[in-house]
Structures are given as structure tokens and as C-alpha cells.
Coordinates of C-alpha atoms and ligand atoms in Angstrom, one line a residue:
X1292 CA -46.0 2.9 71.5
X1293 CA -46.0 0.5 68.7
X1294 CA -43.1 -0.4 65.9
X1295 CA -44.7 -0.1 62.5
X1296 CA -43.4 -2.6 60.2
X1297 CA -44.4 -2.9 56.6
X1298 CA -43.6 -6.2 55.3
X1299 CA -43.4 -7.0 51.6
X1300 CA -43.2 -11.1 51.3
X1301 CA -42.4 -10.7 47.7
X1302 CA -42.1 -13.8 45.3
X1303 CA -41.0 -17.6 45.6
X1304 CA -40.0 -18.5 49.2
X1305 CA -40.1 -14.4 50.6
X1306 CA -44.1 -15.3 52.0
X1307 CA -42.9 -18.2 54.2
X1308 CA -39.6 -17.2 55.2
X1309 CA -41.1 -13.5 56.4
X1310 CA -43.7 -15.1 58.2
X1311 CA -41.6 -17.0 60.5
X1312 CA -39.4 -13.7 61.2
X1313 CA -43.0 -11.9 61.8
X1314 CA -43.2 -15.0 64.3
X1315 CA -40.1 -14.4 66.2
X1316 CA -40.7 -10.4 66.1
X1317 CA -44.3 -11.4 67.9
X1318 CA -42.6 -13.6 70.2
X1319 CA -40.0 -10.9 71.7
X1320 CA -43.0 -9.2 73.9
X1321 CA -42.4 -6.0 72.1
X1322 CA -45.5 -4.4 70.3
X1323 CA -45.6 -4.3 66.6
X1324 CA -47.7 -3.4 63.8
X1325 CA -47.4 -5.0 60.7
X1326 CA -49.0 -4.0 57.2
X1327 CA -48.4 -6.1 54.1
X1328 CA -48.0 -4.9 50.9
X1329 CA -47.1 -6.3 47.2
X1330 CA -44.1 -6.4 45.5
X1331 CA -41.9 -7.6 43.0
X1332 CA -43.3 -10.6 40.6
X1333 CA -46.1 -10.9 42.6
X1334 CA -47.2 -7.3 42.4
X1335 CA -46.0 -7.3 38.7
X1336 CA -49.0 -9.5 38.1
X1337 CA -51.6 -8.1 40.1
X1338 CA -50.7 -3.9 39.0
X1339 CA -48.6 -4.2 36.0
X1340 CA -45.9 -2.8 38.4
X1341 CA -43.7 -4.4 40.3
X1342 CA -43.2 -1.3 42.7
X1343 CA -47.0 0.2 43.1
X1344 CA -47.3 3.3 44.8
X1345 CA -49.3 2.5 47.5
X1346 CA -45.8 -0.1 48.3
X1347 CA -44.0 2.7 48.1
X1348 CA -46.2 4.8 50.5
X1349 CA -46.9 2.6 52.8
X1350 CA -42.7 2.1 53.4
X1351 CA -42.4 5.7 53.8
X1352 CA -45.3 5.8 56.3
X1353 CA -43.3 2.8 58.3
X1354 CA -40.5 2.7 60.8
X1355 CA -39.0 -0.3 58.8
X1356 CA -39.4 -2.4 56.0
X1357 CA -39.2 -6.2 56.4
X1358 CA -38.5 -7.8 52.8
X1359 CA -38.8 -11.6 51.8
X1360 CA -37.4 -11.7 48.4
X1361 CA -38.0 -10.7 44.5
X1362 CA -37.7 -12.4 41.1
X1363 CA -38.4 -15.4 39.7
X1364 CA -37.8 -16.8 36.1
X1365 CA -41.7 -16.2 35.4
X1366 CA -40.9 -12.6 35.2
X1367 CA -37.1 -12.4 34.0
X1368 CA -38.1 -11.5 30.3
X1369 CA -40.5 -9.1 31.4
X1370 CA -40.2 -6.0 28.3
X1371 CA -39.0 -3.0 29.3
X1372 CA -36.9 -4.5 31.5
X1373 CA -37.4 -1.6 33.9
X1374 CA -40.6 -3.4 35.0
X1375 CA -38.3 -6.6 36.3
X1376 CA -38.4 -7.1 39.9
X1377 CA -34.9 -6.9 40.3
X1378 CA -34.5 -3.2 38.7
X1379 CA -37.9 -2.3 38.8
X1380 CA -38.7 -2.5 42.5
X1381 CA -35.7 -3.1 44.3
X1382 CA -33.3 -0.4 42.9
X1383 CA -35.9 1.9 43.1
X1384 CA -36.8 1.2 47.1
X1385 CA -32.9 1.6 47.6
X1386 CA -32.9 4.8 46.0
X1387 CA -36.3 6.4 46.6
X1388 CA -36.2 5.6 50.3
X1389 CA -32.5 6.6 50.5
X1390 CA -31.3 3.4 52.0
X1391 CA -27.4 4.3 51.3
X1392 CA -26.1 2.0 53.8
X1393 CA -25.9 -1.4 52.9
X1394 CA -24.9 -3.8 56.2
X1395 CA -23.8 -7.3 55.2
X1396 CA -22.4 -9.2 57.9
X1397 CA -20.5 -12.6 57.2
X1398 CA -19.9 -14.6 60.5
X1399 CA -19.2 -17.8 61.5
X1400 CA -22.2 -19.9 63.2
X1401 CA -20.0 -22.5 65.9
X1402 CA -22.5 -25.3 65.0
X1403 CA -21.4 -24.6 61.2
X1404 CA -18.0 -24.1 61.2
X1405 CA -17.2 -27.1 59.3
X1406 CA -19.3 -26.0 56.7
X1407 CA -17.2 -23.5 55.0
X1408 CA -16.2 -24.5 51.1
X1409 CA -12.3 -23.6 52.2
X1410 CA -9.7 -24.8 54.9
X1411 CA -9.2 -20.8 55.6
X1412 CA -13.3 -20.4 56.4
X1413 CA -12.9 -22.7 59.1
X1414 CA -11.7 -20.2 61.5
X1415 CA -13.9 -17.7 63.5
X1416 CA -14.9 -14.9 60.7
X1417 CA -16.8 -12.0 61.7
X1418 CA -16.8 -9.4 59.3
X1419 CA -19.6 -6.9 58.2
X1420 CA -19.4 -5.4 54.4
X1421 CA -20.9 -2.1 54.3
X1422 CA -21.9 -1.3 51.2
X1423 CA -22.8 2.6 49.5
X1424 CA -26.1 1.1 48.1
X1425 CA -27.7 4.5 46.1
X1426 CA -24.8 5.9 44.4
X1427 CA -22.0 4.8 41.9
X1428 CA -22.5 2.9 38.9
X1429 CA -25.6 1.9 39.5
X1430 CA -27.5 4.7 39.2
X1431 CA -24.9 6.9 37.0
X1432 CA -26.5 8.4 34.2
X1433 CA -26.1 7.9 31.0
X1434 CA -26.8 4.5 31.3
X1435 CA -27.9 3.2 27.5
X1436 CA -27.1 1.0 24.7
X1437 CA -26.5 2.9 21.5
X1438 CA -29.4 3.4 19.1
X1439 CA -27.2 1.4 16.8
X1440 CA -26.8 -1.3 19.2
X1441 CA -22.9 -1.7 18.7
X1442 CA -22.0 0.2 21.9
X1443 CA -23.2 1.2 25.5
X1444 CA -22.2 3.1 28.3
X1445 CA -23.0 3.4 32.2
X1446 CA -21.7 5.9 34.2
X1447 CA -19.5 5.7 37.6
X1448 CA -19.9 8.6 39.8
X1449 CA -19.9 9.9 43.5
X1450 CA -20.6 12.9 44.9
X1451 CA -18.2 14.3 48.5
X1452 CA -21.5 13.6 50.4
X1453 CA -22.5 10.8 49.2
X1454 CA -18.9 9.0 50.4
X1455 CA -19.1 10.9 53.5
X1456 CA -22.3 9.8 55.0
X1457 CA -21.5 6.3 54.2
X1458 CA -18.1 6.8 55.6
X1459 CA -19.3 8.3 59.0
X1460 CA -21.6 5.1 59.2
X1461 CA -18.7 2.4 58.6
X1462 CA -16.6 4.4 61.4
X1463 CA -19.7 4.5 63.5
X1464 CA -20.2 1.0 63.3
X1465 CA -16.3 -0.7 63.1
X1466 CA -16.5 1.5 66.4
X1467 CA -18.9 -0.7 68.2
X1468 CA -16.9 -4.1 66.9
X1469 CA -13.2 -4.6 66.4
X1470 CA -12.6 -1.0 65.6
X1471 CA -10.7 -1.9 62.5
X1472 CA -11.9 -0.6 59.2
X1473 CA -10.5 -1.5 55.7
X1474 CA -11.8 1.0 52.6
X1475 CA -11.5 -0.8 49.6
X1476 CA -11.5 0.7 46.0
X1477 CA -9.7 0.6 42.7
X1478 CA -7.9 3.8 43.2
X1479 CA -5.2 2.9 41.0
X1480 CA -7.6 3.6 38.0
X1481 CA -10.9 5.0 39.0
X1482 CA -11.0 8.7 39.7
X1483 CA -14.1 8.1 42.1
X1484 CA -12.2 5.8 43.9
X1485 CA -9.5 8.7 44.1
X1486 CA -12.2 10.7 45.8
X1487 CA -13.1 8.1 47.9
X1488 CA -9.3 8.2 48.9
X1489 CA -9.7 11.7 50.0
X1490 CA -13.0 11.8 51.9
X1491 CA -12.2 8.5 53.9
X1492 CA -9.3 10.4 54.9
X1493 CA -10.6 13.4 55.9
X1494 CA -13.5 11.5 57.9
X1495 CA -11.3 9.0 59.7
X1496 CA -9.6 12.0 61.4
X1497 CA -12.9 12.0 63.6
X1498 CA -12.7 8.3 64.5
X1499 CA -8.8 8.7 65.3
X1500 CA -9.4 5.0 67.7
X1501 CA -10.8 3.4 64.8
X1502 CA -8.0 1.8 62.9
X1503 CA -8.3 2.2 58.7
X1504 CA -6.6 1.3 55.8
X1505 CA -6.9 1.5 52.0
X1506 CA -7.1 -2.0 50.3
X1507 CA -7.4 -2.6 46.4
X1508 CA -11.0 -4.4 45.5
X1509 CA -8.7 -7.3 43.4
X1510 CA -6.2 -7.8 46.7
X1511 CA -9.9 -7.9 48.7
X1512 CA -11.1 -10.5 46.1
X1513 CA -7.7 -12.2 46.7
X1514 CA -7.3 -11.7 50.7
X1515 CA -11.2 -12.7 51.5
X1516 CA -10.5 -16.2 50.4
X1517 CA -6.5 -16.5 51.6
X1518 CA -7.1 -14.7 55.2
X1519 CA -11.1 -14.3 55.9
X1520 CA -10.5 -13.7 59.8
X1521 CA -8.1 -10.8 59.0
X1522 CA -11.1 -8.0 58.3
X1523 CA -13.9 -6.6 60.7
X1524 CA -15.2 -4.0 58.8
X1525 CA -15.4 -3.4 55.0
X1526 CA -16.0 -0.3 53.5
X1527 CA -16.6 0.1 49.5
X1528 CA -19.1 1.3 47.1
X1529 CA -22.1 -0.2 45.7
X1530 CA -20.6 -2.3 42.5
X1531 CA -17.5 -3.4 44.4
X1532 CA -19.9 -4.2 47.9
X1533 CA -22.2 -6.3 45.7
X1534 CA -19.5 -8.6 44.3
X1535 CA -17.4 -9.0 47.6
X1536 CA -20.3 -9.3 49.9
X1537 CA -21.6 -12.4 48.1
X1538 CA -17.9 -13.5 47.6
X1539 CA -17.9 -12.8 51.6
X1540 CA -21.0 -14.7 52.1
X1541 CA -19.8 -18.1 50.6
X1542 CA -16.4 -17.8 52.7
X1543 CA -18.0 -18.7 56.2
X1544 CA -20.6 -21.9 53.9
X1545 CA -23.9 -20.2 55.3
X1546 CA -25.1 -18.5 52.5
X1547 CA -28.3 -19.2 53.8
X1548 CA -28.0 -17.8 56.8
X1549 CA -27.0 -14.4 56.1
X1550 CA -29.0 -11.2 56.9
X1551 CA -29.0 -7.7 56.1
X1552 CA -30.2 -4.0 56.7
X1553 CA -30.0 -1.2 54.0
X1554 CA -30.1 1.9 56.4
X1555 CA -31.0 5.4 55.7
X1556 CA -30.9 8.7 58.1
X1557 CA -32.7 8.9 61.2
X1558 CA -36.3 9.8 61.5
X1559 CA -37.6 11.1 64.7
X1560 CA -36.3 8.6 66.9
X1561 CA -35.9 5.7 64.7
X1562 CA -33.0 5.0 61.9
X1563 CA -35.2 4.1 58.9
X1564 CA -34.0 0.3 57.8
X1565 CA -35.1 -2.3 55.1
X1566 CA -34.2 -5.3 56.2
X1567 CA -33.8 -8.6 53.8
X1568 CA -32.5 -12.1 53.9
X1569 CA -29.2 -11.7 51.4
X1570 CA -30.7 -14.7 49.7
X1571 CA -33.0 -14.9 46.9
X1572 CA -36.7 -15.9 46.0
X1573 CA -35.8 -19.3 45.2
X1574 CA -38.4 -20.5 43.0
X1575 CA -37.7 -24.1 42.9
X1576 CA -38.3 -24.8 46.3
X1577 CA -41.1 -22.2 46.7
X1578 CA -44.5 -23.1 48.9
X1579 CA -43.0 -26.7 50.1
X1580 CA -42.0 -25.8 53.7
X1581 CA -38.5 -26.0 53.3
X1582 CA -36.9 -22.8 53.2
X1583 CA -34.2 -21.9 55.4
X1584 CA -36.4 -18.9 57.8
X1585 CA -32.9 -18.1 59.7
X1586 CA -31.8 -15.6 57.5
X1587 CA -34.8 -14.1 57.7
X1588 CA -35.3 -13.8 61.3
X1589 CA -31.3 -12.4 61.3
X1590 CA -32.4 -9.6 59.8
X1591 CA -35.2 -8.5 61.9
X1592 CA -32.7 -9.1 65.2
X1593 CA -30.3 -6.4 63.2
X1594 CA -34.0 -4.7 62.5
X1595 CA -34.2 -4.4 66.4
X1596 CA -30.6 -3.6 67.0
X1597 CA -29.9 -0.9 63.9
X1598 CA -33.5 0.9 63.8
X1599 CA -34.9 0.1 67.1
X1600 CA -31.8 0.3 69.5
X1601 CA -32.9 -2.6 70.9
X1602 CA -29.3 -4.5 71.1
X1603 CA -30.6 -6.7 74.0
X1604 CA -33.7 -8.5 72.2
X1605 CA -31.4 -8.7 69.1
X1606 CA -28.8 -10.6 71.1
X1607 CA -31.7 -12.8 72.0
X1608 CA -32.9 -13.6 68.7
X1609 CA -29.3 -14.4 67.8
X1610 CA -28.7 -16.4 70.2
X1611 CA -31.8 -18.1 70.2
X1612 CA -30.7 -18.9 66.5
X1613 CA -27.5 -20.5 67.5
X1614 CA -29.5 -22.5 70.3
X1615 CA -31.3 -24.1 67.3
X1616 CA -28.8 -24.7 65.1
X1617 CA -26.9 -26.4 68.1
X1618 CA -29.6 -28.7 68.8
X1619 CA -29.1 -30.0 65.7
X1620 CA -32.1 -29.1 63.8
X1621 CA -31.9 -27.9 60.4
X1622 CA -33.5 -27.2 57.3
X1623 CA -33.0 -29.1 54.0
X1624 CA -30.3 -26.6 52.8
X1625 CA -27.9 -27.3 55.5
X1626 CA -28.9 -31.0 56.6
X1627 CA -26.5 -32.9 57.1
X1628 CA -26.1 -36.9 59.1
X1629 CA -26.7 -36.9 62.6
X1630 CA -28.9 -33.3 62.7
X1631 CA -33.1 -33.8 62.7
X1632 CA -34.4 -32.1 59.8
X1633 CA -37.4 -29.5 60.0
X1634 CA -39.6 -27.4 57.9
X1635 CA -39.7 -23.6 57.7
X1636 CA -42.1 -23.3 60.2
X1637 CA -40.8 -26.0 62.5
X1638 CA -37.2 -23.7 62.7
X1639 CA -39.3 -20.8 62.9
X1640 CA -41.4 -22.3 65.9
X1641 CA -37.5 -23.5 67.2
X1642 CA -36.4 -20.1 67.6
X1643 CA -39.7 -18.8 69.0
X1644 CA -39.4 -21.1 71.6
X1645 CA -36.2 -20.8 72.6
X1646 CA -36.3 -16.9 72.9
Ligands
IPM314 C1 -28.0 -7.6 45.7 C2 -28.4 -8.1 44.4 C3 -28.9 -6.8 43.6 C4 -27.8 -5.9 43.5 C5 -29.6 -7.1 42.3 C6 -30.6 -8.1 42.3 C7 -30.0 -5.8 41.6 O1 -27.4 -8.7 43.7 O2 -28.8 -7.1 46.5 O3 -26.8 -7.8 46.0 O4 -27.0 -6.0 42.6 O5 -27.7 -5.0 44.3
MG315 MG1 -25.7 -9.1 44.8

């Protein structure tokens, strides 16, 4: 039996960074198949689409979608804007593959520590943001700009099951951590998030040793940066999710670093995942060997732990990770004195070997 993974390298540095996590997935002695396919910029120019349907197809055909990155300045004017990477082929994935669950984890590499921006980041964080990721204002409709031009709208809304399904995941998952599980919103204004309210409620009464609270998204904003270490899991809708997860991500100073999985239901044995470094296509630095692959090959370890229930080979990965990074060898984004610095493919080749 053989893993089918469809990876989509996407623009800028998605090709090289995917390959080296294709690397590391070859090197764990587990059989995988991999099919490529276009997206993004790059498929943009080759279809006049930056989603085509055979992308599309060949995900849904897939156990799990590995992802390098999309965008690029080449394509950010792109008329109508629904044929932009961005909203053209990554909104659509989320939603047409139903990948509601949004896993962001922000955790503190040892080896890194010092790196954090603030004083308060140089403690041990581990949190995880899970994130609704098909729902809410996102994809409310209407969503327009009047014909007049002098006003627009977009629409906030949730459904019962929509809250619920991400809920039961967030339980599900602060149950195999800390078991502590804060629900943020801005139910002091929003009715959704006074729905929210209610169905958190109601589903928490199933995961009675998993401990919850209610937090306001501006006191998360506000606690992230004064108390990082206080949170273990963070549960919020898709706007909110997006804004603290990147606000998350800069607390621990490995941006770079950072992984994620956008989860759907299970299918047949599997849990459909996409999984994606949280960074972007970088353009700048695009083809020269020296982007970071680690976040990259984070994600297909949580690949092999969320869709694959293989927790063991994931540990592996990850630790094989941390084994670089503590042998000093880094790439250009998070050189520093005293550590050897290595190309893509070197770090990629690092890990490998040290699985
Ligand atoms: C993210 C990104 C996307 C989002 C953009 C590129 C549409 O910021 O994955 O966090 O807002 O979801
Ligand atoms: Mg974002």
C-alpha cells in the first residue's frame, strides 16, 4: 500500500523547498507516490488559470496535498482579480476540498530560542492556532463593491455545523497536548461570535477533561505578545485565525520555520490534509538555493502524523530537524556567527541524513 501525494510546487521558492520535503518523505522507508501538478502563478501562465481542473482532480484523487507556495508580484495585478493566485487557487482548494481545519502550530526550536523579536518569546511556547478555514468572512456572500464605487460590503456568517466540526477537532486535538483550549472571538459585538459562544459550549460538554475558556480576539492580540507560554490550543474563526496565527508565528522568531495542515473529514482510512509551509513564495530569493526547506519538511512530518497516523516517523522528522538546527547549520534566513551556513538542498540532505 502506497501514500498518494499530489504535490503542487507552486511559484518562487515552493519547487525547491517541496523538493527537499519530497526528499525527507523518501527517506522515512515508507512508500509514496507522488504526482505533480500546476498551480498558482505558474499555472496562471501556462492555462490562463491559476487553479486548472486537472489540479483540482488530481487533489481529490490523492490522500494529501503537499503545497510549496503561491503568488508573486508578476501576477498581483492580474484583472479579474479572481484569477490571482492568492484568491484564485488557494481559496478555492480550501473550500472546494473542504479543508475546514486550519492547524498552525507556533513552538519554540531550543537551538532558536534566542531568536524571538521579544524578552516574553524567549520562554518555551508551544501553541497550535486552529483556524475555521472555509467559513466566515471569507467566503460570506455578498461580497462586492458598489456599482457606484462609493461603498462595499462582505458578509460574516457561520452556520451551527460549521462551528461544530471545527470545534470537535480543536477538543480532539488540545486533548492529545496540554488539554487546555482557549476560544477566541469578538462576542462582545459580533452575533456569529455569539453563536460561536453557544456551540463551543455545548461541544465542550463532551471533552469535560479538556479545559476551555472564552477569550476576546483584541485581549488574544494583547496576551500573545505579554504571556506567549500561557496558551496550548487556540480556537477562532477564519479572519481572526489568519491575523493571530501570523501574529503567533513572529512570537517564537522562526517565521521560517513554521508548518501547517488544512484538514478536512476522513476518507476511508485516511484524514484528507493539504499541507503547506505558512510562509510565502518569496520571489526575491527564488531559484538561488537558499530557501529555508524546514518549514516545508514540518509540514509533511504533521502530513504523516494528522493524515497518515504515523506519530512515530513524524517524531522523527522533527527531531531530525532539531538535530540539524543544533549542529549549527542553517540557512541564510536564520544565519547567524558561529553556525555553518548551507543551501536548500544541503539542510534538506541534513535532515535526510540524520533521520
Ligand atoms: C494565509 C494567507 C491567506 C489567507 C491569503 C493569501 C489569502 O494569508 O494562508 O494565512 O488569508 O488565508
Ligand atoms: Mg495569513
Amino acid at each position: 500500500m502506497s501514500f498518494q501525494i499530489a504535490v503542487l510546487p507552486g511559484d518562487g521558492i515552493g519547487p525547491e523547498v517541496v523538493g527537499e520535503a519530497v526528499k525527507v518523505l523518501e527517506a522515512t522507508g515508507l512508500d509514496f507516490t507522488f504526482h505533480s501538478a500546476l498551480i498558482g502563478g505558474t499555472a496562471y501562465d501556462a492555462t490562463g488559470h491559476p487553479l486548472p481542473p486537472e489540479t483540482l482532480e488530481l487533489c481529490r484523487n490523492s490522500d494529501a496535498v503537499l503545497l510549496g507556495a503561491v503568488g508573486g508580484p508578476k501576477w498581483d495585478k492580474i484583472e479579474p482579480a479572481e484569477l490571482r493566485p492568492e484568491v484564485g487557487a488557494l481559496l478555492p482548494l480550501r473550500s472546494e476540498l473542504n479543508l475546514y481545519a486550519n492547524l498552525r502550530p507556533a513552538k519554540t526550536i531550543s537551538a532558536l530560542i534566542h531568536a524571538s523579536p521579544l524578552k516574553e518569546g524567549r520562554s518555551m511556547i508551544d501553541l497550535m492556532v486552529v483556524r475555521e478555514l472555509t467559513g466566515g468572512i471569507y467566503f460570506g456572500r455578498p461580497s462586492e463593491v458598489s456599482p457606484d464605487g462609493r461603498s462595499a460590503v462582505d458578509t460574516a456568517s457561520y452556520t451551527w455545523d460549521e462551528i461544530e466540526r471545527i470545534a470537535r477537532r480543536a477538543f480532539q486535538i488540545a486533548r492529545q497536548r496540554r488539554a487546555n483550549l482557549i476560544s477566541v472571538d469578538k462576542a462582545n459585538v459580533l452575533a456569529t461570535s455569539r453563536l460561536w459562544r453557544t456551540v463551543v459550549t455545548e461541544v465542550a460538554k463532551d471533552f469535560a477533561d479538556v479545559s476551555m475558556s472564552f477569550m476576546l480576539v483584541d485581549n488574544c492580540a494583547m496576551q500573545l505578545l505579554r504571556d506567549p507560554a500561557q496558551f496550548d490550543v487556540i480556537l477562532t474563526e477564519n479572519m481572526f485565525g489568519d491575523i493571530l496565527s501570523d501574529e503567533a508565528s513572529m512570537v517564537t522568531g522562526s517565521l521560517g520555520l513554521l508548518p501547517s495542515a488544512s484538514l478536512g473529514d476522513h476518507k476511508g482510512e485516511y484524514v484528507f490534509g493539504l499541507y503547506e509551509p505558512v510562509h510565502g513564495s518569496a520571489p526575491d530569493i527564488a531559484g538561488q538555493g537558499k530557501a529555508n526547506p524546514l518549514a516545508a519538511i514540518l509540514s509533511v512530518a504533521m502530513m504523516l502524523r494528522y493524515s497518515f497516523d504515523q506519530a512515530e516517523v513524524a517524531n522523527r522528522i522533527e527531531a531530525a530537524v532539531d538535530q540539524a538546527l543544533a549542529d549549527r547549520l542553517r540557512t541564510a534566513d536564520i544565519f547567524e556567527s558561529e553556525t555553518r551556513l548551507v543551501s536548500t538542498k544541503e539542510m534538506g540532505d541534513a535532515v535526510a541524513s540524520r533521520l
